[in-house]
C-alpha cells in the first residue's frame, strides 16, 4: 500500500465552484498533515496544515481530517482560475526523528473561467 | 529574509561528472532537507539534517552525499552523475521536527538537473 495516495486528476471545476481534493495515508501514527500548492515549474508552497480531527478553515480553504479513516481532504470554495495548480498532500512519518514528510503524487486542479 | 535559496537554477551534466547543489537558508532553521521530484511524481526525500554536523539518509540516498557544517548551508553532492538523476531538486528547511506537533517546511525554488 502506498503511504500517501491522491487521485492524480486532472480535476476540472468551473470558476466559482467548490473543488474537493482527497488524500489517504497508511501510517496510523502520523500526526501532522499538510497541503501544498505547486504551480508548474515552481516549488511547493504551504497553504494549509491540520493536526486534529475535524475542520480547519482559512479563507477559501478548508482542510478536513479524519484520523480513524486515515483521510484528509482540502476544499476550495469559490474556485478561481489562479487556483489551477497541483496540490500535494504531505504527512509526517511518526517513527523517525527529526524528519521528513511523505508526499503524495499530487492532484492537478484546473479551474475554467 | 530571502528564505531558502538554491543555486544553480539549471544545470546539464554529462554522465560520470560530479557537481554540488547549493542550499542556504536565513531563517535559523535547524532542520534541512533535500528532495527530488520526477515528472508527475511527488517529492522523495534524499537526505535530511537535524542540525550542524548531523545528517541522515532519506528514501533515495544512493548516488548522493551531503554535509552540514553550518546552520545555514546544506549542500548536496552528486558523484558520477547518471541519467536516472535527471530531476528537479528541492531544498527545504523547518524550525521544528517530528518530536513536536508539526513540521512546516519551506522550500527553495529548485534546481533543474539534466544528465546526458
PDB file of C-alpha atoms in Angstrom:
ATOM      1  CA  UNK A   1       0.000   0.000   0.000  1.00  0.00           C
ATOM      2  CA  UNK A   2       1.328   3.414  -0.943  1.00  0.00           C
ATOM      3  CA  UNK A   3       1.943   5.640   2.042  1.00  0.00           C
ATOM      4  CA  UNK A   4       0.108   8.718   0.791  1.00  0.00           C
ATOM      5  CA  UNK A   5      -2.390   8.364  -2.022  1.00  0.00           C
ATOM      6  CA  UNK A   6      -4.088  11.015  -4.071  1.00  0.00           C
ATOM      7  CA  UNK A   7      -6.091  10.920  -7.283  1.00  0.00           C
ATOM      8  CA  UNK A   8      -3.817  12.361  -9.940  1.00  0.00           C
ATOM      9  CA  UNK A   9      -6.675  14.075 -11.754  1.00  0.00           C
ATOM     10  CA  UNK A  10      -6.990  16.293 -13.535  1.00  0.00           C
ATOM     11  CA  UNK A  11      -9.884  17.610 -11.512  1.00  0.00           C
ATOM     12  CA  UNK A  12     -11.758  20.174 -13.547  1.00  0.00           C
ATOM     13  CA  UNK A  13     -14.199  22.632 -11.978  1.00  0.00           C
ATOM     14  CA  UNK A  14     -15.814  25.824 -13.270  1.00  0.00           C
ATOM     15  CA  UNK A  15     -14.945  29.160 -11.743  1.00  0.00           C
ATOM     16  CA  UNK A  16     -16.911  29.769  -8.544  1.00  0.00           C
ATOM     17  CA  UNK A  17     -17.451  26.089  -7.794  1.00  0.00           C
ATOM     18  CA  UNK A  18     -16.131  24.084  -4.840  1.00  0.00           C
ATOM     19  CA  UNK A  19     -13.099  21.912  -5.558  1.00  0.00           C
ATOM     20  CA  UNK A  20     -12.658  18.854  -3.333  1.00  0.00           C
ATOM     21  CA  UNK A  21      -9.258  17.190  -3.089  1.00  0.00           C
ATOM     22  CA  UNK A  22      -8.752  13.945  -1.224  1.00  0.00           C
ATOM     23  CA  UNK A  23      -5.842  12.116   0.340  1.00  0.00           C
ATOM     24  CA  UNK A  24      -5.467   8.854   2.258  1.00  0.00           C
ATOM     25  CA  UNK A  25      -2.447   7.762   4.261  1.00  0.00           C
ATOM     26  CA  UNK A  26      -1.261   4.454   5.644  1.00  0.00           C
ATOM     27  CA  UNK A  27       0.692   5.318   8.820  1.00  0.00           C
ATOM     28  CA  UNK A  28      -1.720   5.419  11.772  1.00  0.00           C
ATOM     29  CA  UNK A  29       0.931   7.169  13.845  1.00  0.00           C
ATOM     30  CA  UNK A  30       1.022  10.236  11.612  1.00  0.00           C
ATOM     31  CA  UNK A  31       0.203  13.412  13.484  1.00  0.00           C
ATOM     32  CA  UNK A  32       0.743  16.278  11.087  1.00  0.00           C
ATOM     33  CA  UNK A  33      -0.906  16.816   7.723  1.00  0.00           C
ATOM     34  CA  UNK A  34      -0.206  19.431   5.119  1.00  0.00           C
ATOM     35  CA  UNK A  35      -1.495  20.655   1.801  1.00  0.00           C
ATOM     36  CA  UNK A  36       0.984  22.250  -0.563  1.00  0.00           C
ATOM     37  CA  UNK A  37       0.173  24.010  -3.802  1.00  0.00           C
ATOM     38  CA  UNK A  38       2.638  23.751  -6.661  1.00  0.00           C
ATOM     39  CA  UNK A  39       2.368  25.784  -9.814  1.00  0.00           C
ATOM     40  CA  UNK A  40       4.014  24.347 -12.904  1.00  0.00           C
ATOM     41  CA  UNK A  41       7.775  24.841 -12.750  1.00  0.00           C
ATOM     42  CA  UNK A  42       7.645  26.278  -9.227  1.00  0.00           C
ATOM     43  CA  UNK A  43       8.377  24.987  -5.746  1.00  0.00           C
ATOM     44  CA  UNK A  44       5.699  23.723  -3.339  1.00  0.00           C
ATOM     45  CA  UNK A  45       4.013  26.371  -1.215  1.00  0.00           C
ATOM     46  CA  UNK A  46       2.309  25.509   2.066  1.00  0.00           C
ATOM     47  CA  UNK A  47      -1.369  26.505   2.083  1.00  0.00           C
ATOM     48  CA  UNK A  48      -2.857  24.508   4.955  1.00  0.00           C
ATOM     49  CA  UNK A  49      -1.773  22.430   7.915  1.00  0.00           C
ATOM     50  CA  UNK A  50      -4.006  20.388  10.212  1.00  0.00           C
ATOM     51  CA  UNK A  51      -3.188  18.327  13.292  1.00  0.00           C
ATOM     52  CA  UNK A  52      -6.536  17.496  14.941  1.00  0.00           C
ATOM     53  CA  UNK A  53      -9.634  15.721  13.749  1.00  0.00           C
ATOM     54  CA  UNK A  54     -12.253  17.970  12.262  1.00  0.00           C
ATOM     55  CA  UNK A  55     -12.207  21.013  10.044  1.00  0.00           C
ATOM     56  CA  UNK A  56      -9.814  23.927   9.800  1.00  0.00           C
ATOM     57  CA  UNK A  57     -10.757  26.940   7.732  1.00  0.00           C
ATOM     58  CA  UNK A  58      -8.519  29.629   6.279  1.00  0.00           C
ATOM     59  CA  UNK A  59     -10.194  31.980   3.854  1.00  0.00           C
ATOM     60  CA  UNK A  60     -11.496  29.984   0.891  1.00  0.00           C
ATOM     61  CA  UNK A  61      -9.640  26.861   2.022  1.00  0.00           C
ATOM     62  CA  UNK A  62     -10.909  24.210   4.443  1.00  0.00           C
ATOM     63  CA  UNK A  63      -8.860  21.206   5.489  1.00  0.00           C
ATOM     64  CA  UNK A  64     -10.662  18.201   6.953  1.00  0.00           C
ATOM     65  CA  UNK A  65      -9.000  15.418   8.910  1.00  0.00           C
ATOM     66  CA  UNK A  66     -10.382  12.041   9.970  1.00  0.00           C
ATOM     67  CA  UNK A  67      -7.666  10.010  11.683  1.00  0.00           C
ATOM     68  CA  UNK A  68      -9.891   6.995  12.227  1.00  0.00           C
ATOM     69  CA  UNK A  69     -10.431   6.728   8.475  1.00  0.00           C
ATOM     70  CA  UNK A  70      -6.872   7.914   7.718  1.00  0.00           C
ATOM     71  CA  UNK A  71      -8.265  10.531   5.426  1.00  0.00           C
ATOM     72  CA  UNK A  72      -7.524  14.193   4.860  1.00  0.00           C
ATOM     73  CA  UNK A  73      -9.178  16.494   2.377  1.00  0.00           C
ATOM     74  CA  UNK A  74      -8.954  20.045   1.082  1.00  0.00           C
ATOM     75  CA  UNK A  75     -11.959  22.057  -0.026  1.00  0.00           C
ATOM     76  CA  UNK A  76     -11.507  25.186  -2.098  1.00  0.00           C
ATOM     77  CA  UNK A  77     -14.583  27.378  -2.189  1.00  0.00           C
ATOM     78  CA  UNK A  78     -15.308  29.910  -4.928  1.00  0.00           C
ATOM     79  CA  UNK A  79     -12.558  28.394  -7.080  1.00  0.00           C
ATOM     80  CA  UNK A  80     -10.599  30.833  -9.215  1.00  0.00           C
ATOM     81  CA  UNK A  81      -8.505  30.239 -12.350  1.00  0.00           C
ATOM     82  CA  UNK A  82      -5.493  31.202 -10.218  1.00  0.00           C
ATOM     83  CA  UNK A  83      -6.163  28.078  -8.119  1.00  0.00           C
ATOM     84  CA  UNK A  84      -5.195  25.927 -11.107  1.00  0.00           C
ATOM     85  CA  UNK A  85      -2.160  24.026  -9.877  1.00  0.00           C
ATOM     86  CA  UNK A  86      -1.066  20.672  -8.497  1.00  0.00           C
ATOM     87  CA  UNK A  87      -1.994  20.096  -4.853  1.00  0.00           C
ATOM     88  CA  UNK A  88       0.318  17.881  -2.844  1.00  0.00           C
ATOM     89  CA  UNK A  89      -0.806  16.124   0.312  1.00  0.00           C
ATOM     90  CA  UNK A  90       2.008  15.543   2.825  1.00  0.00           C
ATOM     91  CA  UNK A  91       2.046  13.550   6.024  1.00  0.00           C
ATOM     92  CA  UNK A  92       4.721  13.167   8.659  1.00  0.00           C
ATOM     93  CA  UNK A  93       6.189   9.780   9.404  1.00  0.00           C
ATOM     94  CA  UNK A  94       5.761   9.099  13.087  1.00  0.00           C
ATOM     95  CA  UNK A  95       8.564   6.655  13.688  1.00  0.00           C
ATOM     96  CA  UNK A  96      11.507   8.727  12.525  1.00  0.00           C
ATOM     97  CA  UNK A  97      13.159  11.502  14.441  1.00  0.00           C
ATOM     98  CA  UNK A  98      13.699  14.866  13.023  1.00  0.00           C
ATOM     99  CA  UNK A  99      12.183  14.205   9.946  1.00  0.00           C
ATOM    100  CA  UNK A 100      10.566  14.318   6.868  1.00  0.00           C
ATOM    101  CA  UNK A 101       7.271  14.495   5.176  1.00  0.00           C
ATOM    102  CA  UNK A 102       5.894  11.811   2.896  1.00  0.00           C
ATOM    103  CA  UNK A 103       4.276  13.340  -0.152  1.00  0.00           C
ATOM    104  CA  UNK A 104       1.555  12.059  -2.397  1.00  0.00           C
ATOM    105  CA  UNK A 105       1.954  12.401  -6.154  1.00  0.00           C
ATOM    106  CA  UNK A 106      -0.424  15.318  -6.222  1.00  0.00           C
ATOM    107  CA  UNK A 107      -3.793  16.153  -7.761  1.00  0.00           C
ATOM    108  CA  UNK A 108      -3.886  18.550 -10.679  1.00  0.00           C
ATOM    109  CA  UNK A 109      -6.721  21.055 -10.426  1.00  0.00           C
ATOM    110  CA  UNK A 110      -7.956  23.017 -13.429  1.00  0.00           C
ATOM    111  CA  UNK A 111     -10.406  25.873 -12.882  1.00  0.00           C
ATOM    112  CA  UNK A 112     -12.055  27.131 -16.030  1.00  0.00           C
ATOM    113  CA  UNK A 113     -13.372  30.676 -16.389  1.00  0.00           C
TER     114      UNK A 113
ATOM    115  CA  UNK B   1      14.585  37.413   4.632  1.00  0.00           C
ATOM    116  CA  UNK B   2      15.470  35.589   1.440  1.00  0.00           C
ATOM    117  CA  UNK B   3      14.156  32.306   2.883  1.00  0.00           C
ATOM    118  CA  UNK B   4      15.634  29.233   1.198  1.00  0.00           C
ATOM    119  CA  UNK B   5      17.884  29.877  -1.781  1.00  0.00           C
ATOM    120  CA  UNK B   6      19.315  27.330  -4.199  1.00  0.00           C
ATOM    121  CA  UNK B   7      21.968  27.504  -6.882  1.00  0.00           C
ATOM    122  CA  UNK B   8      22.216  26.835  -9.741  1.00  0.00           C
ATOM    123  CA  UNK B   9      18.703  27.061 -11.190  1.00  0.00           C
ATOM    124  CA  UNK B  10      19.550  24.832 -14.134  1.00  0.00           C
ATOM    125  CA  UNK B  11      22.416  22.502 -14.965  1.00  0.00           C
ATOM    126  CA  UNK B  12      23.262  19.971 -17.639  1.00  0.00           C
ATOM    127  CA  UNK B  13      25.800  17.295 -16.725  1.00  0.00           C
ATOM    128  CA  UNK B  14      27.434  14.573 -18.721  1.00  0.00           C
ATOM    129  CA  UNK B  15      27.345  11.007 -17.428  1.00  0.00           C
ATOM    130  CA  UNK B  16      30.083  10.492 -14.869  1.00  0.00           C
ATOM    131  CA  UNK B  17      30.532  14.162 -13.987  1.00  0.00           C
ATOM    132  CA  UNK B  18      30.120  15.443 -10.450  1.00  0.00           C
ATOM    133  CA  UNK B  19      28.575  18.590  -9.050  1.00  0.00           C
ATOM    134  CA  UNK B  20      27.360  20.237  -5.876  1.00  0.00           C
ATOM    135  CA  UNK B  21      23.910  21.757  -5.487  1.00  0.00           C
ATOM    136  CA  UNK B  22      23.973  24.627  -3.035  1.00  0.00           C
ATOM    137  CA  UNK B  23      21.257  25.401  -0.486  1.00  0.00           C
ATOM    138  CA  UNK B  24      21.207  28.241   2.040  1.00  0.00           C
ATOM    139  CA  UNK B  25      18.531  29.396   4.458  1.00  0.00           C
ATOM    140  CA  UNK B  26      18.485  32.563   6.540  1.00  0.00           C
ATOM    141  CA  UNK B  27      15.654  31.633   8.910  1.00  0.00           C
ATOM    142  CA  UNK B  28      17.906  29.979  11.504  1.00  0.00           C
ATOM    143  CA  UNK B  29      16.119  26.677  10.979  1.00  0.00           C
ATOM    144  CA  UNK B  30      17.727  23.606  12.488  1.00  0.00           C
ATOM    145  CA  UNK B  31      16.151  21.125  10.087  1.00  0.00           C
ATOM    146  CA  UNK B  32      17.029  20.965   6.424  1.00  0.00           C
ATOM    147  CA  UNK B  33      16.044  18.527   3.700  1.00  0.00           C
ATOM    148  CA  UNK B  34      16.808  17.582   0.123  1.00  0.00           C
ATOM    149  CA  UNK B  35      14.049  16.207  -2.087  1.00  0.00           C
ATOM    150  CA  UNK B  36      13.908  15.206  -5.701  1.00  0.00           C
ATOM    151  CA  UNK B  37      10.803  15.415  -7.867  1.00  0.00           C
ATOM    152  CA  UNK B  38      10.465  13.434 -11.059  1.00  0.00           C
ATOM    153  CA  UNK B  39       7.781  14.376 -13.623  1.00  0.00           C
ATOM    154  CA  UNK B  40       4.273  13.536 -12.396  1.00  0.00           C
ATOM    155  CA  UNK B  41       5.584  12.298  -9.091  1.00  0.00           C
ATOM    156  CA  UNK B  42       5.607  13.558  -5.550  1.00  0.00           C
ATOM    157  CA  UNK B  43       8.713  14.584  -3.724  1.00  0.00           C
ATOM    158  CA  UNK B  44      11.074  11.922  -2.452  1.00  0.00           C
ATOM    159  CA  UNK B  45      13.458  12.586   0.415  1.00  0.00           C
ATOM    160  CA  UNK B  46      17.155  12.159  -0.374  1.00  0.00           C
ATOM    161  CA  UNK B  47      18.865  13.314   2.832  1.00  0.00           C
ATOM    162  CA  UNK B  48      17.996  15.423   5.810  1.00  0.00           C
ATOM    163  CA  UNK B  49      19.792  17.141   8.659  1.00  0.00           C
ATOM    164  CA  UNK B  50      18.608  17.975  12.169  1.00  0.00           C
ATOM    165  CA  UNK B  51      21.438  20.384  12.855  1.00  0.00           C
ATOM    166  CA  UNK B  52      25.021  21.287  12.033  1.00  0.00           C
ATOM    167  CA  UNK B  53      27.166  18.161  11.865  1.00  0.00           C
ATOM    168  CA  UNK B  54      24.198  15.759  11.812  1.00  0.00           C
ATOM    169  CA  UNK B  55      22.815  14.208   8.641  1.00  0.00           C
ATOM    170  CA  UNK B  56      20.820  11.113   7.807  1.00  0.00           C
ATOM    171  CA  UNK B  57      19.558   9.227   4.778  1.00  0.00           C
ATOM    172  CA  UNK B  58      16.081   9.521   3.388  1.00  0.00           C
ATOM    173  CA  UNK B  59      14.238   7.276   0.937  1.00  0.00           C
ATOM    174  CA  UNK B  60      16.557   7.643  -2.081  1.00  0.00           C
ATOM    175  CA  UNK B  61      20.134   8.456  -0.911  1.00  0.00           C
ATOM    176  CA  UNK B  62      22.126   6.348  -3.388  1.00  0.00           C
ATOM    177  CA  UNK B  63      24.383   8.430  -5.607  1.00  0.00           C
ATOM    178  CA  UNK B  64      24.287  11.474  -3.328  1.00  0.00           C
ATOM    179  CA  UNK B  65      26.188  12.857  -0.376  1.00  0.00           C
ATOM    180  CA  UNK B  66      25.582  15.760   1.972  1.00  0.00           C
ATOM    181  CA  UNK B  67      27.341  17.723   4.643  1.00  0.00           C
ATOM    182  CA  UNK B  68      26.158  20.284   7.184  1.00  0.00           C
ATOM    183  CA  UNK B  69      28.960  22.368   8.617  1.00  0.00           C
ATOM    184  CA  UNK B  70      26.797  25.403   9.443  1.00  0.00           C
ATOM    185  CA  UNK B  71      23.162  26.009  10.339  1.00  0.00           C
ATOM    186  CA  UNK B  72      22.637  27.969   7.117  1.00  0.00           C
ATOM    187  CA  UNK B  73      24.114  25.692   4.452  1.00  0.00           C
ATOM    188  CA  UNK B  74      23.230  22.189   3.321  1.00  0.00           C
ATOM    189  CA  UNK B  75      24.957  21.289   0.026  1.00  0.00           C
ATOM    190  CA  UNK B  76      24.074  18.149  -1.938  1.00  0.00           C
ATOM    191  CA  UNK B  77      26.859  16.407  -3.808  1.00  0.00           C
ATOM    192  CA  UNK B  78      26.287  14.220  -6.859  1.00  0.00           C
ATOM    193  CA  UNK B  79      29.131  11.876  -7.647  1.00  0.00           C
ATOM    194  CA  UNK B  80      29.342  10.091 -11.010  1.00  0.00           C
ATOM    195  CA  UNK B  81      26.124  11.526 -12.432  1.00  0.00           C
ATOM    196  CA  UNK B  82      23.745   9.089 -14.119  1.00  0.00           C
ATOM    197  CA  UNK B  83      20.688   9.709 -16.350  1.00  0.00           C
ATOM    198  CA  UNK B  84      18.489   8.407 -13.502  1.00  0.00           C
ATOM    199  CA  UNK B  85      19.468  11.505 -11.531  1.00  0.00           C
ATOM    200  CA  UNK B  86      17.757  13.780 -14.036  1.00  0.00           C
ATOM    201  CA  UNK B  87      15.190  15.505 -11.857  1.00  0.00           C
ATOM    202  CA  UNK B  88      14.215  18.705 -10.097  1.00  0.00           C
ATOM    203  CA  UNK B  89      15.900  19.048  -6.724  1.00  0.00           C
ATOM    204  CA  UNK B  90      14.308  20.988  -3.890  1.00  0.00           C
ATOM    205  CA  UNK B  91      15.905  22.030  -0.659  1.00  0.00           C
ATOM    206  CA  UNK B  92      13.651  22.757   2.314  1.00  0.00           C
ATOM    207  CA  UNK B  93      14.003  23.854   5.902  1.00  0.00           C
ATOM    208  CA  UNK B  94      11.883  23.864   9.030  1.00  0.00           C
ATOM    209  CA  UNK B  95      12.148  25.105  12.578  1.00  0.00           C
ATOM    210  CA  UNK B  96      10.579  22.075  14.230  1.00  0.00           C
ATOM    211  CA  UNK B  97      10.942  18.397  13.644  1.00  0.00           C
ATOM    212  CA  UNK B  98       8.950  15.308  14.320  1.00  0.00           C
ATOM    213  CA  UNK B  99       9.308  15.495  18.085  1.00  0.00           C
ATOM    214  CA  UNK B 100       6.940  18.469  18.063  1.00  0.00           C
ATOM    215  CA  UNK B 101       3.393  18.731  16.930  1.00  0.00           C
ATOM    216  CA  UNK B 102       4.109  19.988  13.466  1.00  0.00           C
ATOM    217  CA  UNK B 103       6.774  20.223  10.827  1.00  0.00           C
ATOM    218  CA  UNK B 104       6.028  23.040   8.409  1.00  0.00           C
ATOM    219  CA  UNK B 105       8.654  23.071   5.705  1.00  0.00           C
ATOM    220  CA  UNK B 106       9.647  25.969   3.485  1.00  0.00           C
ATOM    221  CA  UNK B 107      11.010  25.182   0.047  1.00  0.00           C
ATOM    222  CA  UNK B 108      13.641  26.756  -2.146  1.00  0.00           C
ATOM    223  CA  UNK B 109      12.990  27.471  -5.848  1.00  0.00           C
ATOM    224  CA  UNK B 110      14.587  24.246  -7.042  1.00  0.00           C
ATOM    225  CA  UNK B 111      17.429  23.159  -9.320  1.00  0.00           C
ATOM    226  CA  UNK B 112      16.541  21.507 -12.614  1.00  0.00           C
ATOM    227  CA  UNK B 113      19.236  18.966 -13.431  1.00  0.00           C
ATOM    228  CA  UNK B 114      19.620  17.041 -16.675  1.00  0.00           C
ATOM    229  CA  UNK B 115      22.181  14.258 -17.063  1.00  0.00           C
ATOM    230  CA  UNK B 116      23.005  13.301 -20.640  1.00  0.00           C
TER     231      UNK B 116
END
